[in-house]
Tab-separated table of C-alpha atoms in Angstrom:
chain	number	residue	atom	x	y	z
A	23	UNK	CA	14.939	11.442	2.410
A	24	UNK	CA	13.817	14.366	-0.396
A	25	UNK	CA	10.747	13.747	-2.874
A	26	UNK	CA	13.555	12.931	-5.673
A	27	UNK	CA	15.098	10.462	-3.758
A	28	UNK	CA	11.830	8.873	-2.747
A	29	UNK	CA	11.179	8.833	-6.505
A	30	UNK	CA	14.623	7.235	-7.582
A	31	UNK	CA	13.684	4.575	-4.837
A	32	UNK	CA	9.883	4.324	-5.883
A	33	UNK	CA	11.450	3.655	-9.469
A	34	UNK	CA	13.842	0.432	-8.781
A	35	UNK	CA	10.869	-1.398	-6.564
A	36	UNK	CA	8.361	-0.920	-9.556
A	37	UNK	CA	11.262	-2.545	-11.710
A	38	UNK	CA	11.605	-5.477	-9.396
A	39	UNK	CA	8.626	-6.177	-8.755
A	40	UNK	CA	7.786	-5.777	-13.091
A	41	UNK	CA	10.419	-8.579	-12.940
A	42	UNK	CA	9.001	-10.201	-10.469
A	43	UNK	CA	5.755	-10.635	-11.974
A	44	UNK	CA	7.538	-11.574	-15.043
A	45	UNK	CA	9.237	-14.363	-14.083
A	46	UNK	CA	6.387	-15.743	-11.939
A	47	UNK	CA	4.147	-15.978	-14.690
A	48	UNK	CA	1.689	-13.889	-11.564
A	49	UNK	CA	0.540	-11.278	-9.624
A	50	UNK	CA	-1.284	-8.306	-9.267
A	51	UNK	CA	1.155	-5.640	-12.002
A	52	UNK	CA	-1.426	-2.717	-11.946
A	53	UNK	CA	-2.609	-2.044	-8.434
A	54	UNK	CA	1.237	-2.688	-7.570
A	55	UNK	CA	2.381	-0.248	-9.601
A	56	UNK	CA	-0.729	1.981	-8.168
A	57	UNK	CA	0.896	1.700	-4.309
A	58	UNK	CA	4.312	1.874	-4.957
A	59	UNK	CA	4.677	5.428	-4.352
A	60	UNK	CA	3.020	5.508	-1.264
A	61	UNK	CA	4.466	2.224	0.219
A	62	UNK	CA	7.763	3.755	-0.526
A	63	UNK	CA	7.040	7.280	1.394
A	64	UNK	CA	5.778	5.078	4.074
A	65	UNK	CA	8.918	3.234	4.833
A	66	UNK	CA	11.511	5.275	3.599
A	67	UNK	CA	10.290	8.732	5.458
A	68	UNK	CA	7.170	7.862	7.810
A	69	UNK	CA	7.365	4.669	10.003
A	70	UNK	CA	9.297	4.706	12.785
A	71	UNK	CA	11.345	0.692	12.328
A	72	UNK	CA	14.104	-1.157	12.427
A	73	UNK	CA	14.631	-3.880	9.489
A	74	UNK	CA	16.954	-5.492	12.471
A	75	UNK	CA	14.327	-5.516	14.987
A	76	UNK	CA	10.737	-6.138	13.416
A	77	UNK	CA	9.315	-6.752	16.554
A	78	UNK	CA	10.089	-4.012	18.902
A	79	UNK	CA	7.042	-3.181	20.695
A	80	UNK	CA	7.001	0.645	20.023
A	81	UNK	CA	7.343	0.423	15.789
A	82	UNK	CA	5.010	2.323	13.684
A	83	UNK	CA	2.534	-0.470	11.910
A	84	UNK	CA	1.429	-0.571	8.582
A	85	UNK	CA	-1.083	-2.823	7.260
A	86	UNK	CA	-1.638	-3.349	3.551
A	87	UNK	CA	-5.625	-4.790	3.461
A	88	UNK	CA	-4.930	-4.617	-0.134
A	89	UNK	CA	-3.109	-8.150	-0.143
A	90	UNK	CA	-3.236	-8.968	-3.416
A	91	UNK	CA	-0.740	-6.778	-3.998
A	92	UNK	CA	2.027	-7.883	-1.789
A	93	UNK	CA	5.322	-8.197	-4.768
A	94	UNK	CA	5.136	-4.308	-3.965
A	95	UNK	CA	5.049	-4.830	-0.133
A	96	UNK	CA	8.415	-7.689	-0.568
A	97	UNK	CA	10.082	-5.605	-3.146
A	98	UNK	CA	9.587	-2.469	-0.283
A	99	UNK	CA	10.731	-4.491	2.474
A	100	UNK	CA	14.071	-6.347	0.367
A	101	UNK	CA	15.163	-2.351	-0.456
A	102	UNK	CA	14.633	-1.487	3.159
A	103	UNK	CA	16.232	-4.771	4.780
A	104	UNK	CA	13.901	-6.624	6.137
A	105	UNK	CA	14.489	-9.549	3.891
A	106	UNK	CA	17.123	-9.976	1.460
A	107	UNK	CA	16.874	-8.575	-1.963
A	108	UNK	CA	17.589	-12.132	-3.748
A	109	UNK	CA	14.605	-13.922	-2.276
A	110	UNK	CA	12.328	-11.420	-4.313
A	111	UNK	CA	13.528	-14.047	-6.984
A	112	UNK	CA	11.193	-16.771	-5.411
A	113	UNK	CA	8.100	-15.155	-5.186
A	114	UNK	CA	4.973	-17.733	-5.895
A	115	UNK	CA	7.441	-20.205	-6.072
A	116	UNK	CA	6.617	-23.531	-4.135
A	117	UNK	CA	7.626	-23.832	-0.528
A	118	UNK	CA	9.065	-19.651	-0.543
A	119	UNK	CA	7.550	-17.672	2.239
A	120	UNK	CA	6.498	-15.305	-0.289
A	121	UNK	CA	3.099	-15.961	-1.785
A	122	UNK	CA	0.343	-13.995	-3.137
A	123	UNK	CA	-0.602	-12.584	0.104
A	124	UNK	CA	1.224	-11.282	2.848
A	125	UNK	CA	1.694	-13.675	5.999
A	126	UNK	CA	2.734	-12.288	8.948
A	127	UNK	CA	4.138	-15.147	10.806
A	128	UNK	CA	6.549	-15.580	8.030
A	129	UNK	CA	8.014	-12.701	6.238
A	130	UNK	CA	9.487	-9.577	8.749
A	131	UNK	CA	7.815	-6.550	8.389
A	132	UNK	CA	4.588	-7.806	7.190
A	133	UNK	CA	2.130	-6.803	10.390
A	134	UNK	CA	-0.953	-8.376	9.480
A	135	UNK	CA	-2.051	-11.394	7.373
A	136	UNK	CA	-4.486	-9.973	4.392
A	137	UNK	CA	-6.005	-11.064	1.060
A	138	UNK	CA	-9.939	-10.925	2.071
A	139	UNK	CA	-10.392	-8.046	1.756
A	140	UNK	CA	-12.101	-5.434	3.834
A	141	UNK	CA	-10.088	-7.422	7.073
A	142	UNK	CA	-7.138	-4.820	7.351
A	143	UNK	CA	-8.391	-1.854	8.641
A	144	UNK	CA	-10.667	-3.032	10.846
A	145	UNK	CA	-7.459	-5.264	12.409
A	146	UNK	CA	-5.384	-1.887	12.333
A	147	UNK	CA	-8.209	-0.028	14.524
A	148	UNK	CA	-7.315	-2.822	17.307
A	149	UNK	CA	-3.770	-1.895	17.180
A	150	UNK	CA	-4.572	1.744	17.280
A	151	UNK	CA	-7.002	0.891	20.161
A	152	UNK	CA	-4.527	-0.849	22.409
A	153	UNK	CA	-1.527	2.159	21.363
A	154	UNK	CA	-4.223	4.369	23.019
A	155	UNK	CA	-4.499	1.640	26.089
A	156	UNK	CA	-0.995	1.415	26.611
A	157	UNK	CA	-0.758	5.075	26.328
A	158	UNK	CA	1.691	4.396	23.513
A	159	UNK	CA	3.050	6.863	21.025
A	160	UNK	CA	3.313	4.674	17.968
A	161	UNK	CA	1.113	5.195	14.736
A	162	UNK	CA	-1.183	2.532	13.252
A	163	UNK	CA	-0.863	3.003	9.041
A	164	UNK	CA	-3.843	0.525	6.691
A	165	UNK	CA	-3.919	0.604	3.093
A	166	UNK	CA	-6.763	-0.508	1.135
A	167	UNK	CA	-8.094	-0.537	-2.686
A	168	UNK	CA	-10.987	1.888	-3.637
A	169	UNK	CA	-12.661	-1.166	-4.852
A	170	UNK	CA	-12.210	-3.361	-1.315
A	171	UNK	CA	-14.215	0.353	-0.070
A	172	UNK	CA	-17.464	-1.502	-0.527
A	173	UNK	CA	-16.658	-3.973	2.185
A	174	UNK	CA	-19.261	-3.025	4.968
A	175	UNK	CA	-16.489	-4.454	7.688
A	176	UNK	CA	-14.613	-1.181	6.346
A	177	UNK	CA	-17.244	1.486	7.042
A	178	UNK	CA	-17.896	-0.609	10.982
A	179	UNK	CA	-14.654	-0.695	11.045
A	180	UNK	CA	-14.679	3.118	10.529
A	181	UNK	CA	-17.298	4.207	12.746
A	182	UNK	CA	-15.211	3.104	15.324
A	183	UNK	CA	-12.543	4.808	15.069
A	184	UNK	CA	-13.988	7.703	15.073
A	185	UNK	CA	-16.225	6.867	18.459
A	186	UNK	CA	-12.675	6.123	20.294
A	187	UNK	CA	-10.833	9.494	19.032
A	188	UNK	CA	-7.948	6.725	16.845
A	189	UNK	CA	-6.139	10.238	15.874
A	190	UNK	CA	-3.100	7.659	15.861
A	191	UNK	CA	-4.356	5.517	12.708
A	192	UNK	CA	-4.444	6.904	8.999
A	193	UNK	CA	-6.597	4.948	6.829
A	194	UNK	CA	-5.033	5.392	3.104
A	195	UNK	CA	-7.028	4.810	0.137
A	196	UNK	CA	-5.488	3.679	-3.447
A	197	UNK	CA	-7.697	5.830	-5.150
A	198	UNK	CA	-6.964	4.407	-8.581
A	199	UNK	CA	-10.829	3.640	-9.813
A	200	UNK	CA	-10.362	0.498	-10.968
A	201	UNK	CA	-10.902	-2.877	-9.120
A	202	UNK	CA	-10.901	-6.617	-10.865
A	203	UNK	CA	-12.650	-6.703	-13.808
A	204	UNK	CA	-14.395	-2.968	-13.895
A	205	UNK	CA	-14.084	0.270	-12.831
A	206	UNK	CA	-15.268	1.120	-8.957
A	207	UNK	CA	-17.856	3.563	-10.868
A	208	UNK	CA	-19.588	0.258	-12.214
A	209	UNK	CA	-19.618	-1.767	-9.255
A	210	UNK	CA	-20.847	0.035	-6.627
A	211	UNK	CA	-19.573	3.185	-6.698
A	212	UNK	CA	-18.601	3.971	-2.716
A	213	UNK	CA	-16.368	7.280	-4.004
A	214	UNK	CA	-16.421	10.329	-3.615
A	215	UNK	CA	-14.457	8.997	-0.326
A	216	UNK	CA	-14.164	12.794	1.643
A	217	UNK	CA	-17.629	13.515	2.543
A	218	UNK	CA	-18.642	10.342	3.536
A	219	UNK	CA	-15.468	9.742	6.118
A	220	UNK	CA	-16.242	13.501	6.849
A	221	UNK	CA	-19.812	12.878	8.462
A	222	UNK	CA	-18.216	9.761	9.952
A	223	UNK	CA	-15.961	12.194	12.260
A	224	UNK	CA	-12.909	11.592	10.446
A	225	UNK	CA	-10.258	14.047	9.241
A	226	UNK	CA	-10.362	13.797	5.270
A	227	UNK	CA	-7.100	14.834	2.653
A	228	UNK	CA	-7.528	14.444	-0.758
A	229	UNK	CA	-3.915	14.275	-2.430
A	230	UNK	CA	-2.168	13.572	-6.147
A	231	UNK	CA	-0.966	9.925	-4.398
A	232	UNK	CA	1.896	9.558	-6.941
A	233	UNK	CA	3.217	13.235	-5.961
A	234	UNK	CA	5.861	12.627	-3.355
A	235	UNK	CA	6.024	15.719	-1.434
A	236	UNK	CA	2.317	15.539	-0.640
A	237	UNK	CA	2.505	12.056	0.070
A	238	UNK	CA	4.818	12.706	2.749
A	239	UNK	CA	3.374	15.873	4.189
A	240	UNK	CA	-0.214	14.091	4.687
A	241	UNK	CA	1.650	10.888	6.547
A	242	UNK	CA	3.475	13.705	8.263
A	243	UNK	CA	3.239	13.470	12.032
A	244	UNK	CA	2.432	17.287	12.446
A	245	UNK	CA	-0.661	16.652	9.821
A	246	UNK	CA	-2.799	14.571	12.781
A	247	UNK	CA	-5.955	16.552	13.594
A	248	UNK	CA	-5.993	15.751	17.410
A	249	UNK	CA	-8.919	13.264	18.611
A	250	UNK	CA	-10.051	12.188	14.755
A	251	UNK	CA	-8.631	9.632	13.161
A	252	UNK	CA	-7.455	10.673	8.922
A	253	UNK	CA	-7.880	9.093	6.004
A	254	UNK	CA	-5.746	10.403	2.749
A	255	UNK	CA	-7.943	9.613	0.280
A	256	UNK	CA	-4.522	9.129	-2.759
A	257	UNK	CA	-5.632	9.859	-6.280
A	258	UNK	CA	-3.800	6.954	-8.132
A	259	UNK	CA	-3.715	5.313	-11.464
A	260	UNK	CA	-3.501	1.668	-12.101
A	261	UNK	CA	0.056	0.602	-14.367
A	262	UNK	CA	1.712	4.006	-12.804
A	263	UNK	CA	4.872	4.234	-14.666
A	264	UNK	CA	3.999	1.373	-17.743
A	265	UNK	CA	2.083	3.127	-21.055
A	266	UNK	CA	0.249	0.496	-21.832
A	267	UNK	CA	-1.237	-0.544	-18.452
A	268	UNK	CA	-1.930	3.034	-17.214
A	269	UNK	CA	-5.800	3.259	-16.541
A	270	UNK	CA	-6.236	-0.377	-18.274
A	271	UNK	CA	-8.607	-2.246	-15.904
A	272	UNK	CA	-6.843	-5.837	-17.777
A	273	UNK	CA	-3.742	-5.027	-15.831
A	274	UNK	CA	-5.650	-6.035	-12.501
A	275	UNK	CA	-4.170	-9.492	-12.951
A	276	UNK	CA	-2.185	-9.807	-15.859
A	277	UNK	CA	1.196	-11.035	-16.838
A	278	UNK	CA	3.610	-9.277	-19.750
A	279	UNK	CA	4.520	-10.938	-22.587
A	280	UNK	CA	8.582	-10.820	-23.352
A	281	UNK	CA	7.755	-8.084	-25.671
A	282	UNK	CA	5.491	-6.406	-23.190
A	283	UNK	CA	8.140	-6.791	-20.532
A	284	UNK	CA	10.773	-5.285	-22.614
A	285	UNK	CA	8.982	-2.222	-23.511
A	286	UNK	CA	7.893	-1.685	-19.546
A	287	UNK	CA	10.983	-2.269	-18.509
A	288	UNK	CA	12.759	0.488	-21.177
A	289	UNK	CA	9.731	2.939	-19.578
A	290	UNK	CA	11.011	2.659	-15.777
A	291	UNK	CA	14.475	2.851	-16.862
A	292	UNK	CA	14.016	6.302	-18.673
A	293	UNK	CA	11.798	7.559	-16.528
A	294	UNK	CA	14.660	7.713	-13.686
């Protein structure tokens, strides 16, 4: 798909995500808006996957380590055909399989149960090592938040990935500079990420995480450095697409009022 086609899909995902969070009365809409462009590029351009056969052994794997943004993942999976689109209306309802964090045993297309931060990258390293041991060609992608990179488990995984030369592994850091309740810089400032990952032996690329052409190019198989795992530092904005949410830490875990919902939906519709 072209960047313009991907932008149309991403906008549709943002609108459905907004509606789902508003109707459920809960969610993590700020981080969902920041990661939507990345998820769109992955699912509609990069990943080798088949919604009709979600468990085929040679599929690519995507682990959404920042599992609290599950609603964005569910809407993306629905757009791709893994689950019915009308099931999004059950988000967070009793007995729904669309919980606040993704569940691999319940939702087709989900590769790992995530929620406790710092678990997704270690899981991804294991997946990438398994592919290497099997001499398989499939790739593993892991999306983390930047606040999540404060977790020590990530840095142990980073060391292991470099040690085992996992060039079939790509880490995408959703670098929106905000975490729950504060800015990352005011909590435990792990940025800048590029020199740290490079020092551990990774190939690193910094991009605009809302530029579809840049995202697609960075994720392309041709951008792999042989013998090195790759990290993409995607500079994004929490609440991207909605003026009053953008770069505002309050929208980490906040639900819009009826008036705010109408304004946000209007802005997203006008952006198409």
